Every structure is written in structure tokens, then in C-alpha cells.
Amino acid sequence: MCSSITDCAYGYEYDRTYYDRTPITEYDWICDKGFRETNIFVYTRLGELVGTVVFGHLGDTLGRLPVFQLSIVIVTVGRLVSMFTAAYYVVFCIAVVVGSLTANSIFQVPLIIAMEISKSERRGKISMVQCIGWTTGLCILPMVFWATKDWFWALLITVTPIVMFVFVPSYSIESPRWLATRGNYREALVQLRKIATINGIRELTLDETVLEKQLANHRSDTTYGIASLFIGWRIAKNTILMILCWTVCSVTYFTLVLLSSRMDGNPFLNFMYQALIEVPAAYIGQRTSDRYGRRATNALALCSAAVACAVLVLIVRDPASEMASTILTTFVKFCISITFFAINLQSIEIYPTCLRQTGLSVGTIAATTFGIVGPYVVHLGTEYDVRYPFLVMGLSTAVGVLAALFLPETLHQSLPNTIEEAQKFGKHQRFWSLPKAPKSRAAGNPTDKRQDMQDPKAEESIRLTVPEGGD
């Protein structure tokens, strides 16, 4: 038996309660064109994947700063072009892909540079500041769309601020650590002096000869992109565990976001409320990571999420437990946000300078790739049983606990510069232990720099940290 379908025989009308103009309403991406919205989503994810691989490798070979500057140009041009080409679907798709190529690298590069010029005890705070900035953006974004109700002006407002980074060259620096590992000691010293000037220091005690002498054994290795992350057992093991943690976080996070998107009420306020929970998560993540270590923080947050999901499997179908289910679901997102903080920090601290951006990119690739599973997990709940999404998230986070526990601790550890250092990183750490601050730091006593220089571990810890002004 055959039946025919007539598309929109009596016309159609859009619900403009929250949106006045979108590409869908402006160019009628419905009926036989309804697939376009889904295609754009897929193309964006593919662009992010390709761009993360390419620009992650370029960041480790060409330098952090050139990749950041190129990322600004690409993302700005791609999104501006897409704003004026929605009427031309093929051109619009190309512009969307171009604009998504550097969506991750533009976020990763500043954090990596900041980590590479900072003392070990400050890396957690730096990561927290960026997480709070990210969350602030997530809260402002829906408000911009709600205020304009127009995709064109909302996109223009959110893209334009990116360009301002081009006009602050005095604060745009290359990583001195990366330059030194490439053997470019002169330029590394230039960047250190630039940092010193910003911090109010008139003169550095270092010169090019001293710098080269101290770092002669930390020259960069030849790398082969992502393949270099699997050249030794320890680096390969850490990479696999990192991918597992990123995957668990991504699947759980996006599943929770999609579940919250089905809530009744104003979609913009719902999105903002869900984003706000990440602010205290970043703060608590930083405090626990700097006190008890990245590994313990990551594992404990995943374990808490797994327990909460187990409880949700038992109560989520009971109408009388609706409030408890909502609170527990919010708690799971809180835990996963802490895990994202910890695993992002570990991804930067575990890999050597010559592979740091590549290693972080691999985690992002895993998160982007497996995050696509989120809609299908939600589909299990809507079409079969509402408990299934929480069952999947609970089992996933349980696997994540095991992966997190076997990653090396990075708190109070110097960033590895070479592949050889990375292959030894965490080799002698005990499993059942919490990290301890160096004795001189823990005691709070002033340390004689001349004595420090005689200690190889102390020398390792001070190389290429940011010059600071007096308090």
C-alpha cells in the first residue's frame, strides 16, 4: 500500500515566542529542507575535529602565538561570512566549517601559554579563572540571543569581541618555555623581558648564555603529531586514560545539557541556570585540586556522580521524587564540571612542551567525537525507559573513576619539557598517597636561591617561571 505526502498544503506559521529571526525561519529550512539544520550541526562538529588535529599540531611546531593569531582571523572571518551567506546553502556550510576549525585552539592556546609561564602552585588558579570566564560567557550568550531574538545580530555581537585581542600586542606573548625547548634562547629571553616589564621588573638577572646553559638538556624532540603520544608505554597509557576520562565527561555533560533543554519554560533562562552551576564547581575544583591533588579530585567527583546516577535509576520514575531527581541531576552536572576542570588541568601538566597542545587536542577530539552519543542516550530515555540515560551515565562514570585513579599526580610537579621527561613522569609515585608540597614551601620559610640552584630538583622547578614584582 502506497501513500503520498503533501508538504505544507495549507501553509505554515512559525512560533516566534522566543525567536524572531533564524536561518530556519528566514529561509524556510523545513519540510524537504528540514535536514539542513542537522547537517549544519554535523559539519560544525567535523570542522572542530579537523581543526583541533591540525592546529593542535601546529601549536607545538610553529608556536603558540602564531596559532592563536591565526585562530582569531579564521574564526572571525568564517562566522562573519556565514552571517551574510545563509541564503546560499553551500557557501553557508563552507563558512560554518571554516569558522569552527579554530573553535578549540582559540580557547586552548592562551591557557597553555599561561600554564607554561607560571609556577606549579598557581596553575590551578589560572585554570579556574579561565573556567569562570568560560561560564560567564555561557551565561551571557543566552541573554544576548534573548535580547536580540535575531540570529544575525546575536552572532555579530558575540563574534566582534574576539577581534579586540588583535589590538593588545603588549599582552600577546609567545611561550618562553616553548621557545627555549626549540633552541631559540634569544627570543625566549625577549619574551621573558616583556613579561618582566609588564610585572614592573626593570632588569632580569638572566642572559642568553645563562639561559642556554641551564636548558641545554631540555631541547625539543622530533615529533610526529598525535602518533608521538603513543611512542612509549607511559605516554601511551596516560593518553589512553586521558581519552577515557574526556569521553566519560563529554558523554555525561552533553547528555545532561540535552536533558535540561527539554525542560519547560524560557529556554534562555534554563540554559543560563544550568551554566551557573559551573561557577562553584570551578572554585571547588581548584581548591580540592590544589590541596588534595588532581587525581583524587577527578576520581572523587566521578565517584560521586556514579553514586548519584545509581540513586536516580532507583527514584527517577517515581512522581513523588521529582524534586529529589532534579536536585540529584544538578549534582551530577556539578560533579562532571569539577571533573572537566581537573582533567583539563591534567592534560596540560602531563604532556611535554613539544606535545602539550597536541595532547590537549586529543582530549578535546575525544570529547567532541563521543559527545555526539549524547542525543542517543537521551533518546533511550524518551523512547524506552527514563532510567536508561542515568544507567548509562552511572556506568560511564564508574569506568571514569578507574581511569582517573591510574593517571599520575601532577600537583607540585614541574611541567615536563621533553618526551624523555614525560616517559618518566609519575614513575615513582605511590598509588595510595596524596601529594605533598615541597618542604621549603610547606614550612613557609624563605628559601635561599643559591641553595636552590645547587639542587637539581629545585633547578627543574624554577626554570622559565614568570618574573614577578615585589609585593
Coordinates of C-alpha atoms in Angstrom, one line a residue:
M1 CA 0.0 0.0 0.0
C2 CA 1.5 3.3 -1.0
S3 CA 0.7 6.8 0.4
S4 CA 1.8 10.2 -0.7
I5 CA 2.6 13.1 1.5
T6 CA 1.8 16.7 0.5
D7 CA 4.2 19.2 2.1
C8 CA 2.6 22.2 3.8
A9 CA -0.6 22.2 1.8
Y10 CA -2.2 24.9 3.9
G11 CA 0.9 27.0 4.6
Y12 CA 2.7 27.3 7.9
E13 CA 3.4 29.7 10.7
Y14 CA 6.5 29.9 12.9
D15 CA 6.3 30.1 16.7
R16 CA 8.1 33.4 17.4
T17 CA 7.7 33.5 21.1
Y18 CA 11.5 33.4 21.7
Y19 CA 13.0 33.8 18.2
D20 CA 12.1 36.5 15.7
R21 CA 14.6 35.5 13.0
T22 CA 16.8 32.4 12.5
P23 CA 18.1 30.8 9.3
I24 CA 15.3 28.3 9.6
T25 CA 12.5 31.0 9.7
E26 CA 14.2 33.3 7.3
Y27 CA 14.9 30.8 4.5
D28 CA 12.3 28.2 5.3
W29 CA 14.5 25.2 6.3
I30 CA 11.5 23.0 6.8
C31 CA 9.8 20.1 5.0
D32 CA 12.1 19.0 2.3
K33 CA 14.8 21.4 3.6
G34 CA 14.5 20.2 7.2
F35 CA 17.7 18.2 7.0
R36 CA 19.8 21.4 6.7
E37 CA 19.7 22.2 10.4
T38 CA 21.0 18.7 11.3
N39 CA 23.7 18.9 8.6
I40 CA 25.0 22.2 9.9
F41 CA 25.4 20.7 13.3
V42 CA 27.3 17.7 11.9
Y43 CA 29.5 20.0 9.7
T44 CA 30.4 22.1 12.7
R45 CA 31.5 19.1 14.7
L46 CA 33.6 17.8 11.8
G47 CA 35.2 21.2 11.4
E48 CA 36.1 21.3 15.1
L49 CA 37.6 17.8 14.8
V50 CA 39.7 18.6 11.8
G51 CA 40.8 22.0 13.1
T52 CA 41.7 20.5 16.5
V53 CA 44.0 18.0 15.0
V54 CA 45.7 20.4 12.6
F55 CA 46.0 23.5 14.9
G56 CA 46.9 21.3 17.9
H57 CA 49.9 20.0 15.9
L58 CA 50.8 23.5 14.6
G59 CA 50.8 24.9 18.1
D60 CA 53.6 22.5 19.0
T61 CA 55.6 23.0 15.9
L62 CA 55.0 26.7 14.7
G63 CA 54.4 28.1 18.2
R64 CA 51.5 29.1 20.4
L65 CA 51.2 32.7 19.5
P66 CA 51.0 32.3 15.6
V67 CA 48.3 29.7 16.1
F68 CA 46.3 31.9 18.4
Q69 CA 46.5 34.9 16.0
L70 CA 45.6 32.7 13.0
S71 CA 42.7 31.2 15.1
I72 CA 41.3 34.7 15.7
V73 CA 41.4 35.5 12.0
I74 CA 39.8 32.2 10.9
V75 CA 37.0 32.1 13.4
T76 CA 36.1 35.8 12.8
V77 CA 36.2 35.5 9.0
G78 CA 34.3 32.2 9.0
R79 CA 31.5 33.4 11.2
L80 CA 31.2 36.8 9.6
V81 CA 30.9 35.2 6.1
S82 CA 28.3 32.8 7.4
M83 CA 26.1 35.7 8.6
F84 CA 25.8 37.1 5.0
T85 CA 25.5 33.8 3.1
A86 CA 22.7 31.9 4.8
A87 CA 20.7 32.3 1.5
Y88 CA 23.4 30.3 -0.3
Y89 CA 23.4 27.0 1.5
V90 CA 26.6 25.5 0.1
V91 CA 28.6 28.7 0.8
F92 CA 27.0 28.9 4.2
C93 CA 28.1 25.4 5.1
I94 CA 31.7 26.1 4.0
A95 CA 31.7 29.3 6.1
V96 CA 30.4 27.4 9.1
V97 CA 33.1 24.7 8.8
V98 CA 35.8 27.4 8.4
G99 CA 34.5 29.2 11.5
S100 CA 34.6 26.1 13.6
L101 CA 38.1 25.0 12.6
T102 CA 39.8 27.0 15.4
A103 CA 36.9 27.0 17.9
N104 CA 39.1 24.9 20.3
S105 CA 42.6 26.2 19.6
I106 CA 41.5 29.8 20.3
F107 CA 40.5 28.6 23.8
Q108 CA 43.4 26.2 24.4
V109 CA 46.4 28.4 23.4
P110 CA 46.1 31.2 26.0
L111 CA 45.7 28.6 28.8
I112 CA 48.7 26.6 27.7
I113 CA 50.9 29.8 27.5
A114 CA 49.7 30.9 30.9
M115 CA 50.5 27.4 32.4
E116 CA 54.0 27.4 30.8
I117 CA 55.0 30.7 32.3
S118 CA 53.6 30.1 35.8
K119 CA 54.7 28.4 39.0
S120 CA 53.2 25.0 39.7
E121 CA 51.2 26.2 42.7
R122 CA 49.4 28.8 40.5
R123 CA 48.3 26.5 37.6
G124 CA 45.1 25.5 39.4
K125 CA 44.1 29.1 39.9
I126 CA 44.8 30.1 36.3
S127 CA 42.7 27.2 35.1
M128 CA 39.9 28.3 37.5
V129 CA 40.0 31.8 36.1
Q130 CA 39.6 30.5 32.6
C131 CA 36.7 28.2 33.6
I132 CA 34.9 31.1 35.3
G133 CA 35.4 33.2 32.2
W134 CA 34.0 30.3 30.1
T135 CA 31.0 30.0 32.4
T136 CA 30.4 33.8 32.3
G137 CA 30.3 33.6 28.6
L138 CA 27.8 30.7 28.7
C139 CA 25.6 32.8 30.9
I140 CA 25.8 36.0 28.8
L141 CA 25.3 34.1 25.5
P142 CA 21.6 33.2 26.0
M143 CA 20.9 36.7 27.3
V144 CA 22.3 38.2 24.1
F145 CA 20.1 35.9 22.0
W146 CA 17.1 36.6 24.2
A147 CA 17.6 40.4 24.0
T148 CA 18.0 40.4 20.2
K149 CA 15.8 37.4 19.2
D150 CA 17.7 37.7 15.9
W151 CA 20.5 35.2 14.9
F152 CA 22.3 37.8 12.7
W153 CA 22.7 40.5 15.4
A154 CA 23.3 38.0 18.2
L155 CA 26.1 36.4 16.1
L156 CA 27.6 39.8 15.3
I157 CA 27.6 40.8 19.0
T158 CA 29.3 37.5 20.1
V159 CA 31.9 37.5 17.3
T160 CA 33.1 41.1 17.4
P161 CA 34.8 41.0 20.8
I162 CA 37.2 38.3 19.5
V163 CA 38.9 40.9 17.3
M164 CA 39.9 43.0 20.2
F165 CA 42.7 40.6 21.0
V166 CA 44.5 41.7 17.9
F167 CA 44.8 45.2 19.3
V168 CA 46.6 44.3 22.6
P169 CA 50.0 43.2 21.3
S170 CA 51.8 44.2 24.5
Y171 CA 49.9 41.3 26.3
S172 CA 50.3 38.8 23.4
I173 CA 53.3 36.7 24.1
E174 CA 54.9 33.5 22.9
S175 CA 55.7 30.9 25.5
P176 CA 59.3 31.3 26.6
R177 CA 59.3 27.7 27.6
W178 CA 58.3 26.6 24.1
L179 CA 60.9 28.9 22.5
A180 CA 63.7 27.5 24.8
T181 CA 62.9 23.9 24.0
R182 CA 63.2 24.8 20.3
G183 CA 66.6 26.2 21.0
N184 CA 65.6 29.8 20.4
Y185 CA 67.1 31.2 23.6
R186 CA 67.3 34.8 22.3
E187 CA 63.6 35.1 21.6
A188 CA 62.8 33.3 24.8
L189 CA 64.8 36.0 26.7
V190 CA 62.9 38.7 24.7
Q191 CA 59.6 37.3 25.9
L192 CA 60.8 37.0 29.5
R193 CA 61.8 40.6 29.4
K194 CA 58.4 41.5 28.0
I195 CA 56.8 39.6 30.9
A196 CA 59.1 41.3 33.4
T197 CA 58.2 44.7 32.1
I198 CA 54.5 44.1 32.5
N199 CA 55.2 42.9 36.1
G200 CA 57.1 46.0 36.9
I201 CA 60.6 44.5 36.9
R202 CA 63.3 46.7 35.2
E203 CA 66.1 44.2 34.9
L204 CA 66.5 40.4 34.6
T205 CA 69.4 38.5 36.1
L206 CA 69.3 36.1 33.2
D207 CA 71.1 36.5 29.9
E208 CA 71.1 34.3 26.8
T209 CA 74.3 32.4 27.8
V210 CA 73.0 31.5 31.2
L211 CA 69.6 30.5 29.8
E212 CA 71.2 28.2 27.2
K213 CA 73.5 26.7 29.8
Q214 CA 70.6 25.9 32.2
L215 CA 68.3 24.5 29.5
A216 CA 70.8 22.7 27.2
N217 CA 69.5 19.3 28.3
H218 CA 65.8 20.3 27.6
R219 CA 65.8 20.7 23.9
S220 CA 62.7 19.7 22.0
D221 CA 62.4 16.2 20.4
T222 CA 61.3 15.5 16.9
T223 CA 57.5 14.9 17.0
Y224 CA 55.0 13.3 14.6
G225 CA 51.8 14.8 15.8
I226 CA 49.3 12.5 17.5
A227 CA 51.4 9.5 16.8
S228 CA 54.0 10.8 19.2
L229 CA 51.6 10.4 22.0
F230 CA 51.9 6.6 21.7
I231 CA 55.6 6.1 21.2
G232 CA 56.3 4.9 24.8
W233 CA 54.4 2.8 27.2
R234 CA 53.9 5.5 29.9
I235 CA 52.9 8.3 27.5
A236 CA 50.6 5.9 25.6
K237 CA 49.0 4.7 28.9
N238 CA 48.4 8.3 30.1
T239 CA 47.0 9.2 26.7
I240 CA 44.5 6.3 26.7
L241 CA 43.4 7.1 30.3
M242 CA 43.0 10.8 29.4
I243 CA 40.8 9.8 26.4
L244 CA 38.7 7.7 28.7
C245 CA 38.2 10.5 31.2
W246 CA 37.4 13.0 28.4
T247 CA 35.0 10.6 26.9
V248 CA 33.1 9.9 30.1
C249 CA 32.9 13.7 30.9
S250 CA 31.7 14.6 27.4
V251 CA 29.0 12.0 27.1
T252 CA 27.7 12.7 30.6
Y253 CA 27.9 16.5 30.2
F254 CA 26.1 16.7 26.9
T255 CA 23.5 14.2 28.0
L256 CA 22.7 16.4 31.0
V257 CA 22.6 19.5 28.8
L258 CA 20.2 17.8 26.4
L259 CA 18.0 16.6 29.2
S260 CA 17.8 20.1 30.6
S261 CA 16.9 21.5 27.2
R262 CA 13.7 19.6 27.3
M263 CA 12.6 21.5 30.4
D264 CA 9.5 23.7 30.2
G265 CA 9.8 27.5 30.3
N266 CA 12.1 30.1 28.9
P267 CA 14.9 28.2 27.0
F268 CA 17.4 31.1 27.5
L269 CA 16.9 31.2 31.3
N270 CA 17.1 27.4 31.5
F271 CA 20.4 27.4 29.7
M272 CA 21.8 30.2 32.0
Y273 CA 20.7 28.4 35.2
Q274 CA 22.4 25.2 34.0
A275 CA 25.6 27.1 33.3
L276 CA 25.7 28.9 36.7
I277 CA 26.3 25.6 38.5
E278 CA 29.8 25.5 36.8
V279 CA 31.0 28.6 38.8
P280 CA 31.0 26.9 42.2
A281 CA 32.3 23.7 40.5
A282 CA 35.3 25.6 39.1
Y283 CA 36.1 27.1 42.5
I284 CA 35.7 23.9 44.5
G285 CA 37.6 22.0 41.7
Q286 CA 40.5 24.4 42.1
R287 CA 40.6 24.3 45.9
T288 CA 40.5 20.5 46.1
S289 CA 42.9 20.1 43.1
D290 CA 45.5 22.3 44.8
R291 CA 45.0 20.7 48.2
Y292 CA 44.4 17.0 47.6
G293 CA 45.7 16.7 44.1
R294 CA 44.2 16.4 40.6
R295 CA 43.9 12.6 40.6
A296 CA 41.9 12.5 43.9
T297 CA 39.7 15.4 42.8
N298 CA 39.0 13.8 39.5
A299 CA 38.3 10.3 40.9
L300 CA 36.1 11.6 43.8
A301 CA 34.0 13.8 41.6
L302 CA 33.4 10.9 39.1
C303 CA 32.6 8.5 42.0
S304 CA 30.1 11.0 43.5
A305 CA 28.4 11.3 40.1
A306 CA 28.3 7.5 39.7
V307 CA 26.6 7.1 43.1
A308 CA 24.1 9.9 42.3
C309 CA 23.2 8.3 39.0
A310 CA 22.7 4.9 40.8
V311 CA 20.2 6.7 43.1
L312 CA 18.5 8.3 40.2
V313 CA 18.0 5.0 38.5
L314 CA 16.0 3.9 41.6
I315 CA 13.8 7.0 42.0
V316 CA 13.5 8.8 38.7
R317 CA 10.3 7.1 37.7
D318 CA 8.6 8.0 41.0
P319 CA 6.5 11.2 40.6
A320 CA 6.8 11.8 44.3
S321 CA 10.6 12.0 43.9
E322 CA 10.6 14.7 41.1
M323 CA 12.3 17.3 43.3
A324 CA 14.9 14.9 44.5
S325 CA 15.6 13.8 41.0
T326 CA 16.1 17.4 39.8
I327 CA 18.5 18.1 42.7
L328 CA 20.5 14.9 42.1
T329 CA 20.7 15.6 38.3
T330 CA 22.0 19.1 39.1
F331 CA 24.5 17.5 41.5
V332 CA 25.7 15.1 38.7
K333 CA 26.4 18.1 36.5
F334 CA 28.2 19.8 39.3
C335 CA 30.5 16.8 39.7
I336 CA 31.1 16.5 36.0
S337 CA 32.0 20.2 35.8
I338 CA 34.6 19.5 38.5
T339 CA 35.9 16.6 36.6
F340 CA 36.2 18.7 33.4
F341 CA 38.3 21.2 35.4
A342 CA 40.6 18.5 36.8
I343 CA 41.1 16.6 33.5
N344 CA 41.7 19.7 31.5
L345 CA 44.4 20.7 34.0
Q346 CA 46.0 17.3 34.0
S347 CA 46.0 17.2 30.2
I348 CA 48.2 20.3 30.2
E349 CA 50.5 19.1 33.0
I350 CA 51.2 15.5 31.9
Y351 CA 52.5 16.1 28.4
P352 CA 55.9 17.6 27.5
T353 CA 56.2 21.1 26.0
C354 CA 56.8 19.7 22.5
L355 CA 53.4 17.7 22.7
R356 CA 51.4 19.8 25.1
Q357 CA 48.9 21.3 22.7
T358 CA 48.7 18.1 20.7
G359 CA 47.9 16.1 23.9
L360 CA 45.2 18.6 25.0
S361 CA 43.8 18.5 21.5
V362 CA 43.5 14.7 21.6
G363 CA 41.3 15.0 24.7
T364 CA 39.2 17.7 23.0
I365 CA 38.8 15.4 20.0
A366 CA 37.6 12.6 22.1
A367 CA 35.2 14.9 23.9
T368 CA 33.8 16.2 20.6
T369 CA 33.6 12.8 18.9
F370 CA 31.9 10.9 21.7
G371 CA 29.8 13.9 22.8
I372 CA 27.7 13.0 19.7
V373 CA 26.5 10.0 21.6
G374 CA 24.6 12.3 24.0
P375 CA 21.4 12.7 21.8
Y376 CA 21.2 8.9 21.5
V377 CA 21.5 8.4 25.3
V378 CA 18.6 10.9 25.7
H379 CA 16.7 9.0 23.1
L380 CA 16.9 5.9 25.2
G381 CA 15.1 7.8 28.0
T382 CA 12.4 9.3 25.8
E383 CA 11.6 6.3 23.7
Y384 CA 12.2 3.3 26.1
D385 CA 12.8 4.0 29.8
V386 CA 13.6 7.2 31.6
R387 CA 16.1 5.4 33.8
Y388 CA 18.3 4.4 30.9
P389 CA 20.2 7.7 30.5
F390 CA 21.2 7.6 34.2
L391 CA 22.2 4.0 33.9
V392 CA 24.5 4.8 31.0
M393 CA 25.9 7.8 32.8
G394 CA 26.4 5.8 36.0
L395 CA 28.3 3.0 34.3
S396 CA 30.4 5.5 32.3
T397 CA 31.4 7.5 35.4
A398 CA 32.3 4.3 37.2
V399 CA 34.7 3.5 34.3
G400 CA 36.0 7.0 34.6
V401 CA 36.9 6.5 38.2
L402 CA 39.2 3.7 37.3
A403 CA 40.8 5.7 34.6
A404 CA 41.3 8.8 36.8
L405 CA 42.9 6.7 39.6
F406 CA 45.7 5.4 37.4
L407 CA 46.7 8.8 36.0
P408 CA 49.9 10.2 37.6
E409 CA 49.5 13.1 40.1
T410 CA 50.6 16.4 38.7
L411 CA 50.3 18.7 41.7
H412 CA 53.6 20.2 42.8
Q413 CA 55.3 18.7 39.8
S414 CA 57.3 20.6 37.2
L415 CA 56.0 20.5 33.6
P416 CA 58.0 18.0 31.5
N417 CA 59.8 19.6 28.6
T418 CA 60.9 16.6 26.6
I419 CA 59.5 13.2 25.7
E420 CA 62.1 11.6 27.8
E421 CA 60.9 13.5 30.9
A422 CA 57.3 12.7 30.1
Q423 CA 58.2 9.0 29.8
K424 CA 59.4 9.1 33.4
F425 CA 56.7 11.4 34.7
G426 CA 55.0 9.8 37.7
K427 CA 57.0 6.6 37.5
H428 CA 57.9 6.6 41.2
Q429 CA 54.6 7.9 42.6
R430 CA 52.9 5.7 45.1
F431 CA 49.2 4.8 44.3
W432 CA 47.9 5.2 47.9
S433 CA 49.2 8.6 48.6
L434 CA 48.3 12.3 48.4
P435 CA 50.7 14.9 47.0
K436 CA 52.8 16.9 49.5
A437 CA 54.2 20.4 48.9
P438 CA 58.0 20.8 48.8
K439 CA 59.4 21.1 52.3
S440 CA 60.6 24.7 51.9
R441 CA 57.2 25.8 50.6
A442 CA 55.2 23.8 53.2
A443 CA 57.3 25.2 56.1
G444 CA 56.8 28.7 54.9
N445 CA 60.4 29.5 55.3
P446 CA 62.3 31.8 52.9
T447 CA 64.5 29.8 50.6
D448 CA 68.0 30.8 49.6
K449 CA 68.0 30.9 45.9
R450 CA 71.7 30.0 45.8
Q451 CA 71.0 26.8 47.7
D452 CA 68.1 26.0 45.4
M453 CA 70.3 26.3 42.4
Q454 CA 72.5 23.5 43.8
D455 CA 69.6 21.2 43.9
P456 CA 68.7 19.6 40.5
K457 CA 65.0 19.3 41.6
A458 CA 64.9 22.9 42.6
E459 CA 66.5 24.0 39.3
E460 CA 63.9 22.0 37.5
S461 CA 61.1 23.7 39.3
I462 CA 62.3 27.3 38.7
R463 CA 63.2 27.2 35.0
L464 CA 61.2 29.6 32.9
T465 CA 58.8 30.8 35.5
V466 CA 57.3 34.3 35.3
P467 CA 59.4 37.1 36.8
E468 CA 57.4 38.7 39.5
G469 CA 57.5 42.1 41.1
G470 CA 57.8 42.7 44.8
D471 CA 54.6 42.9 46.9

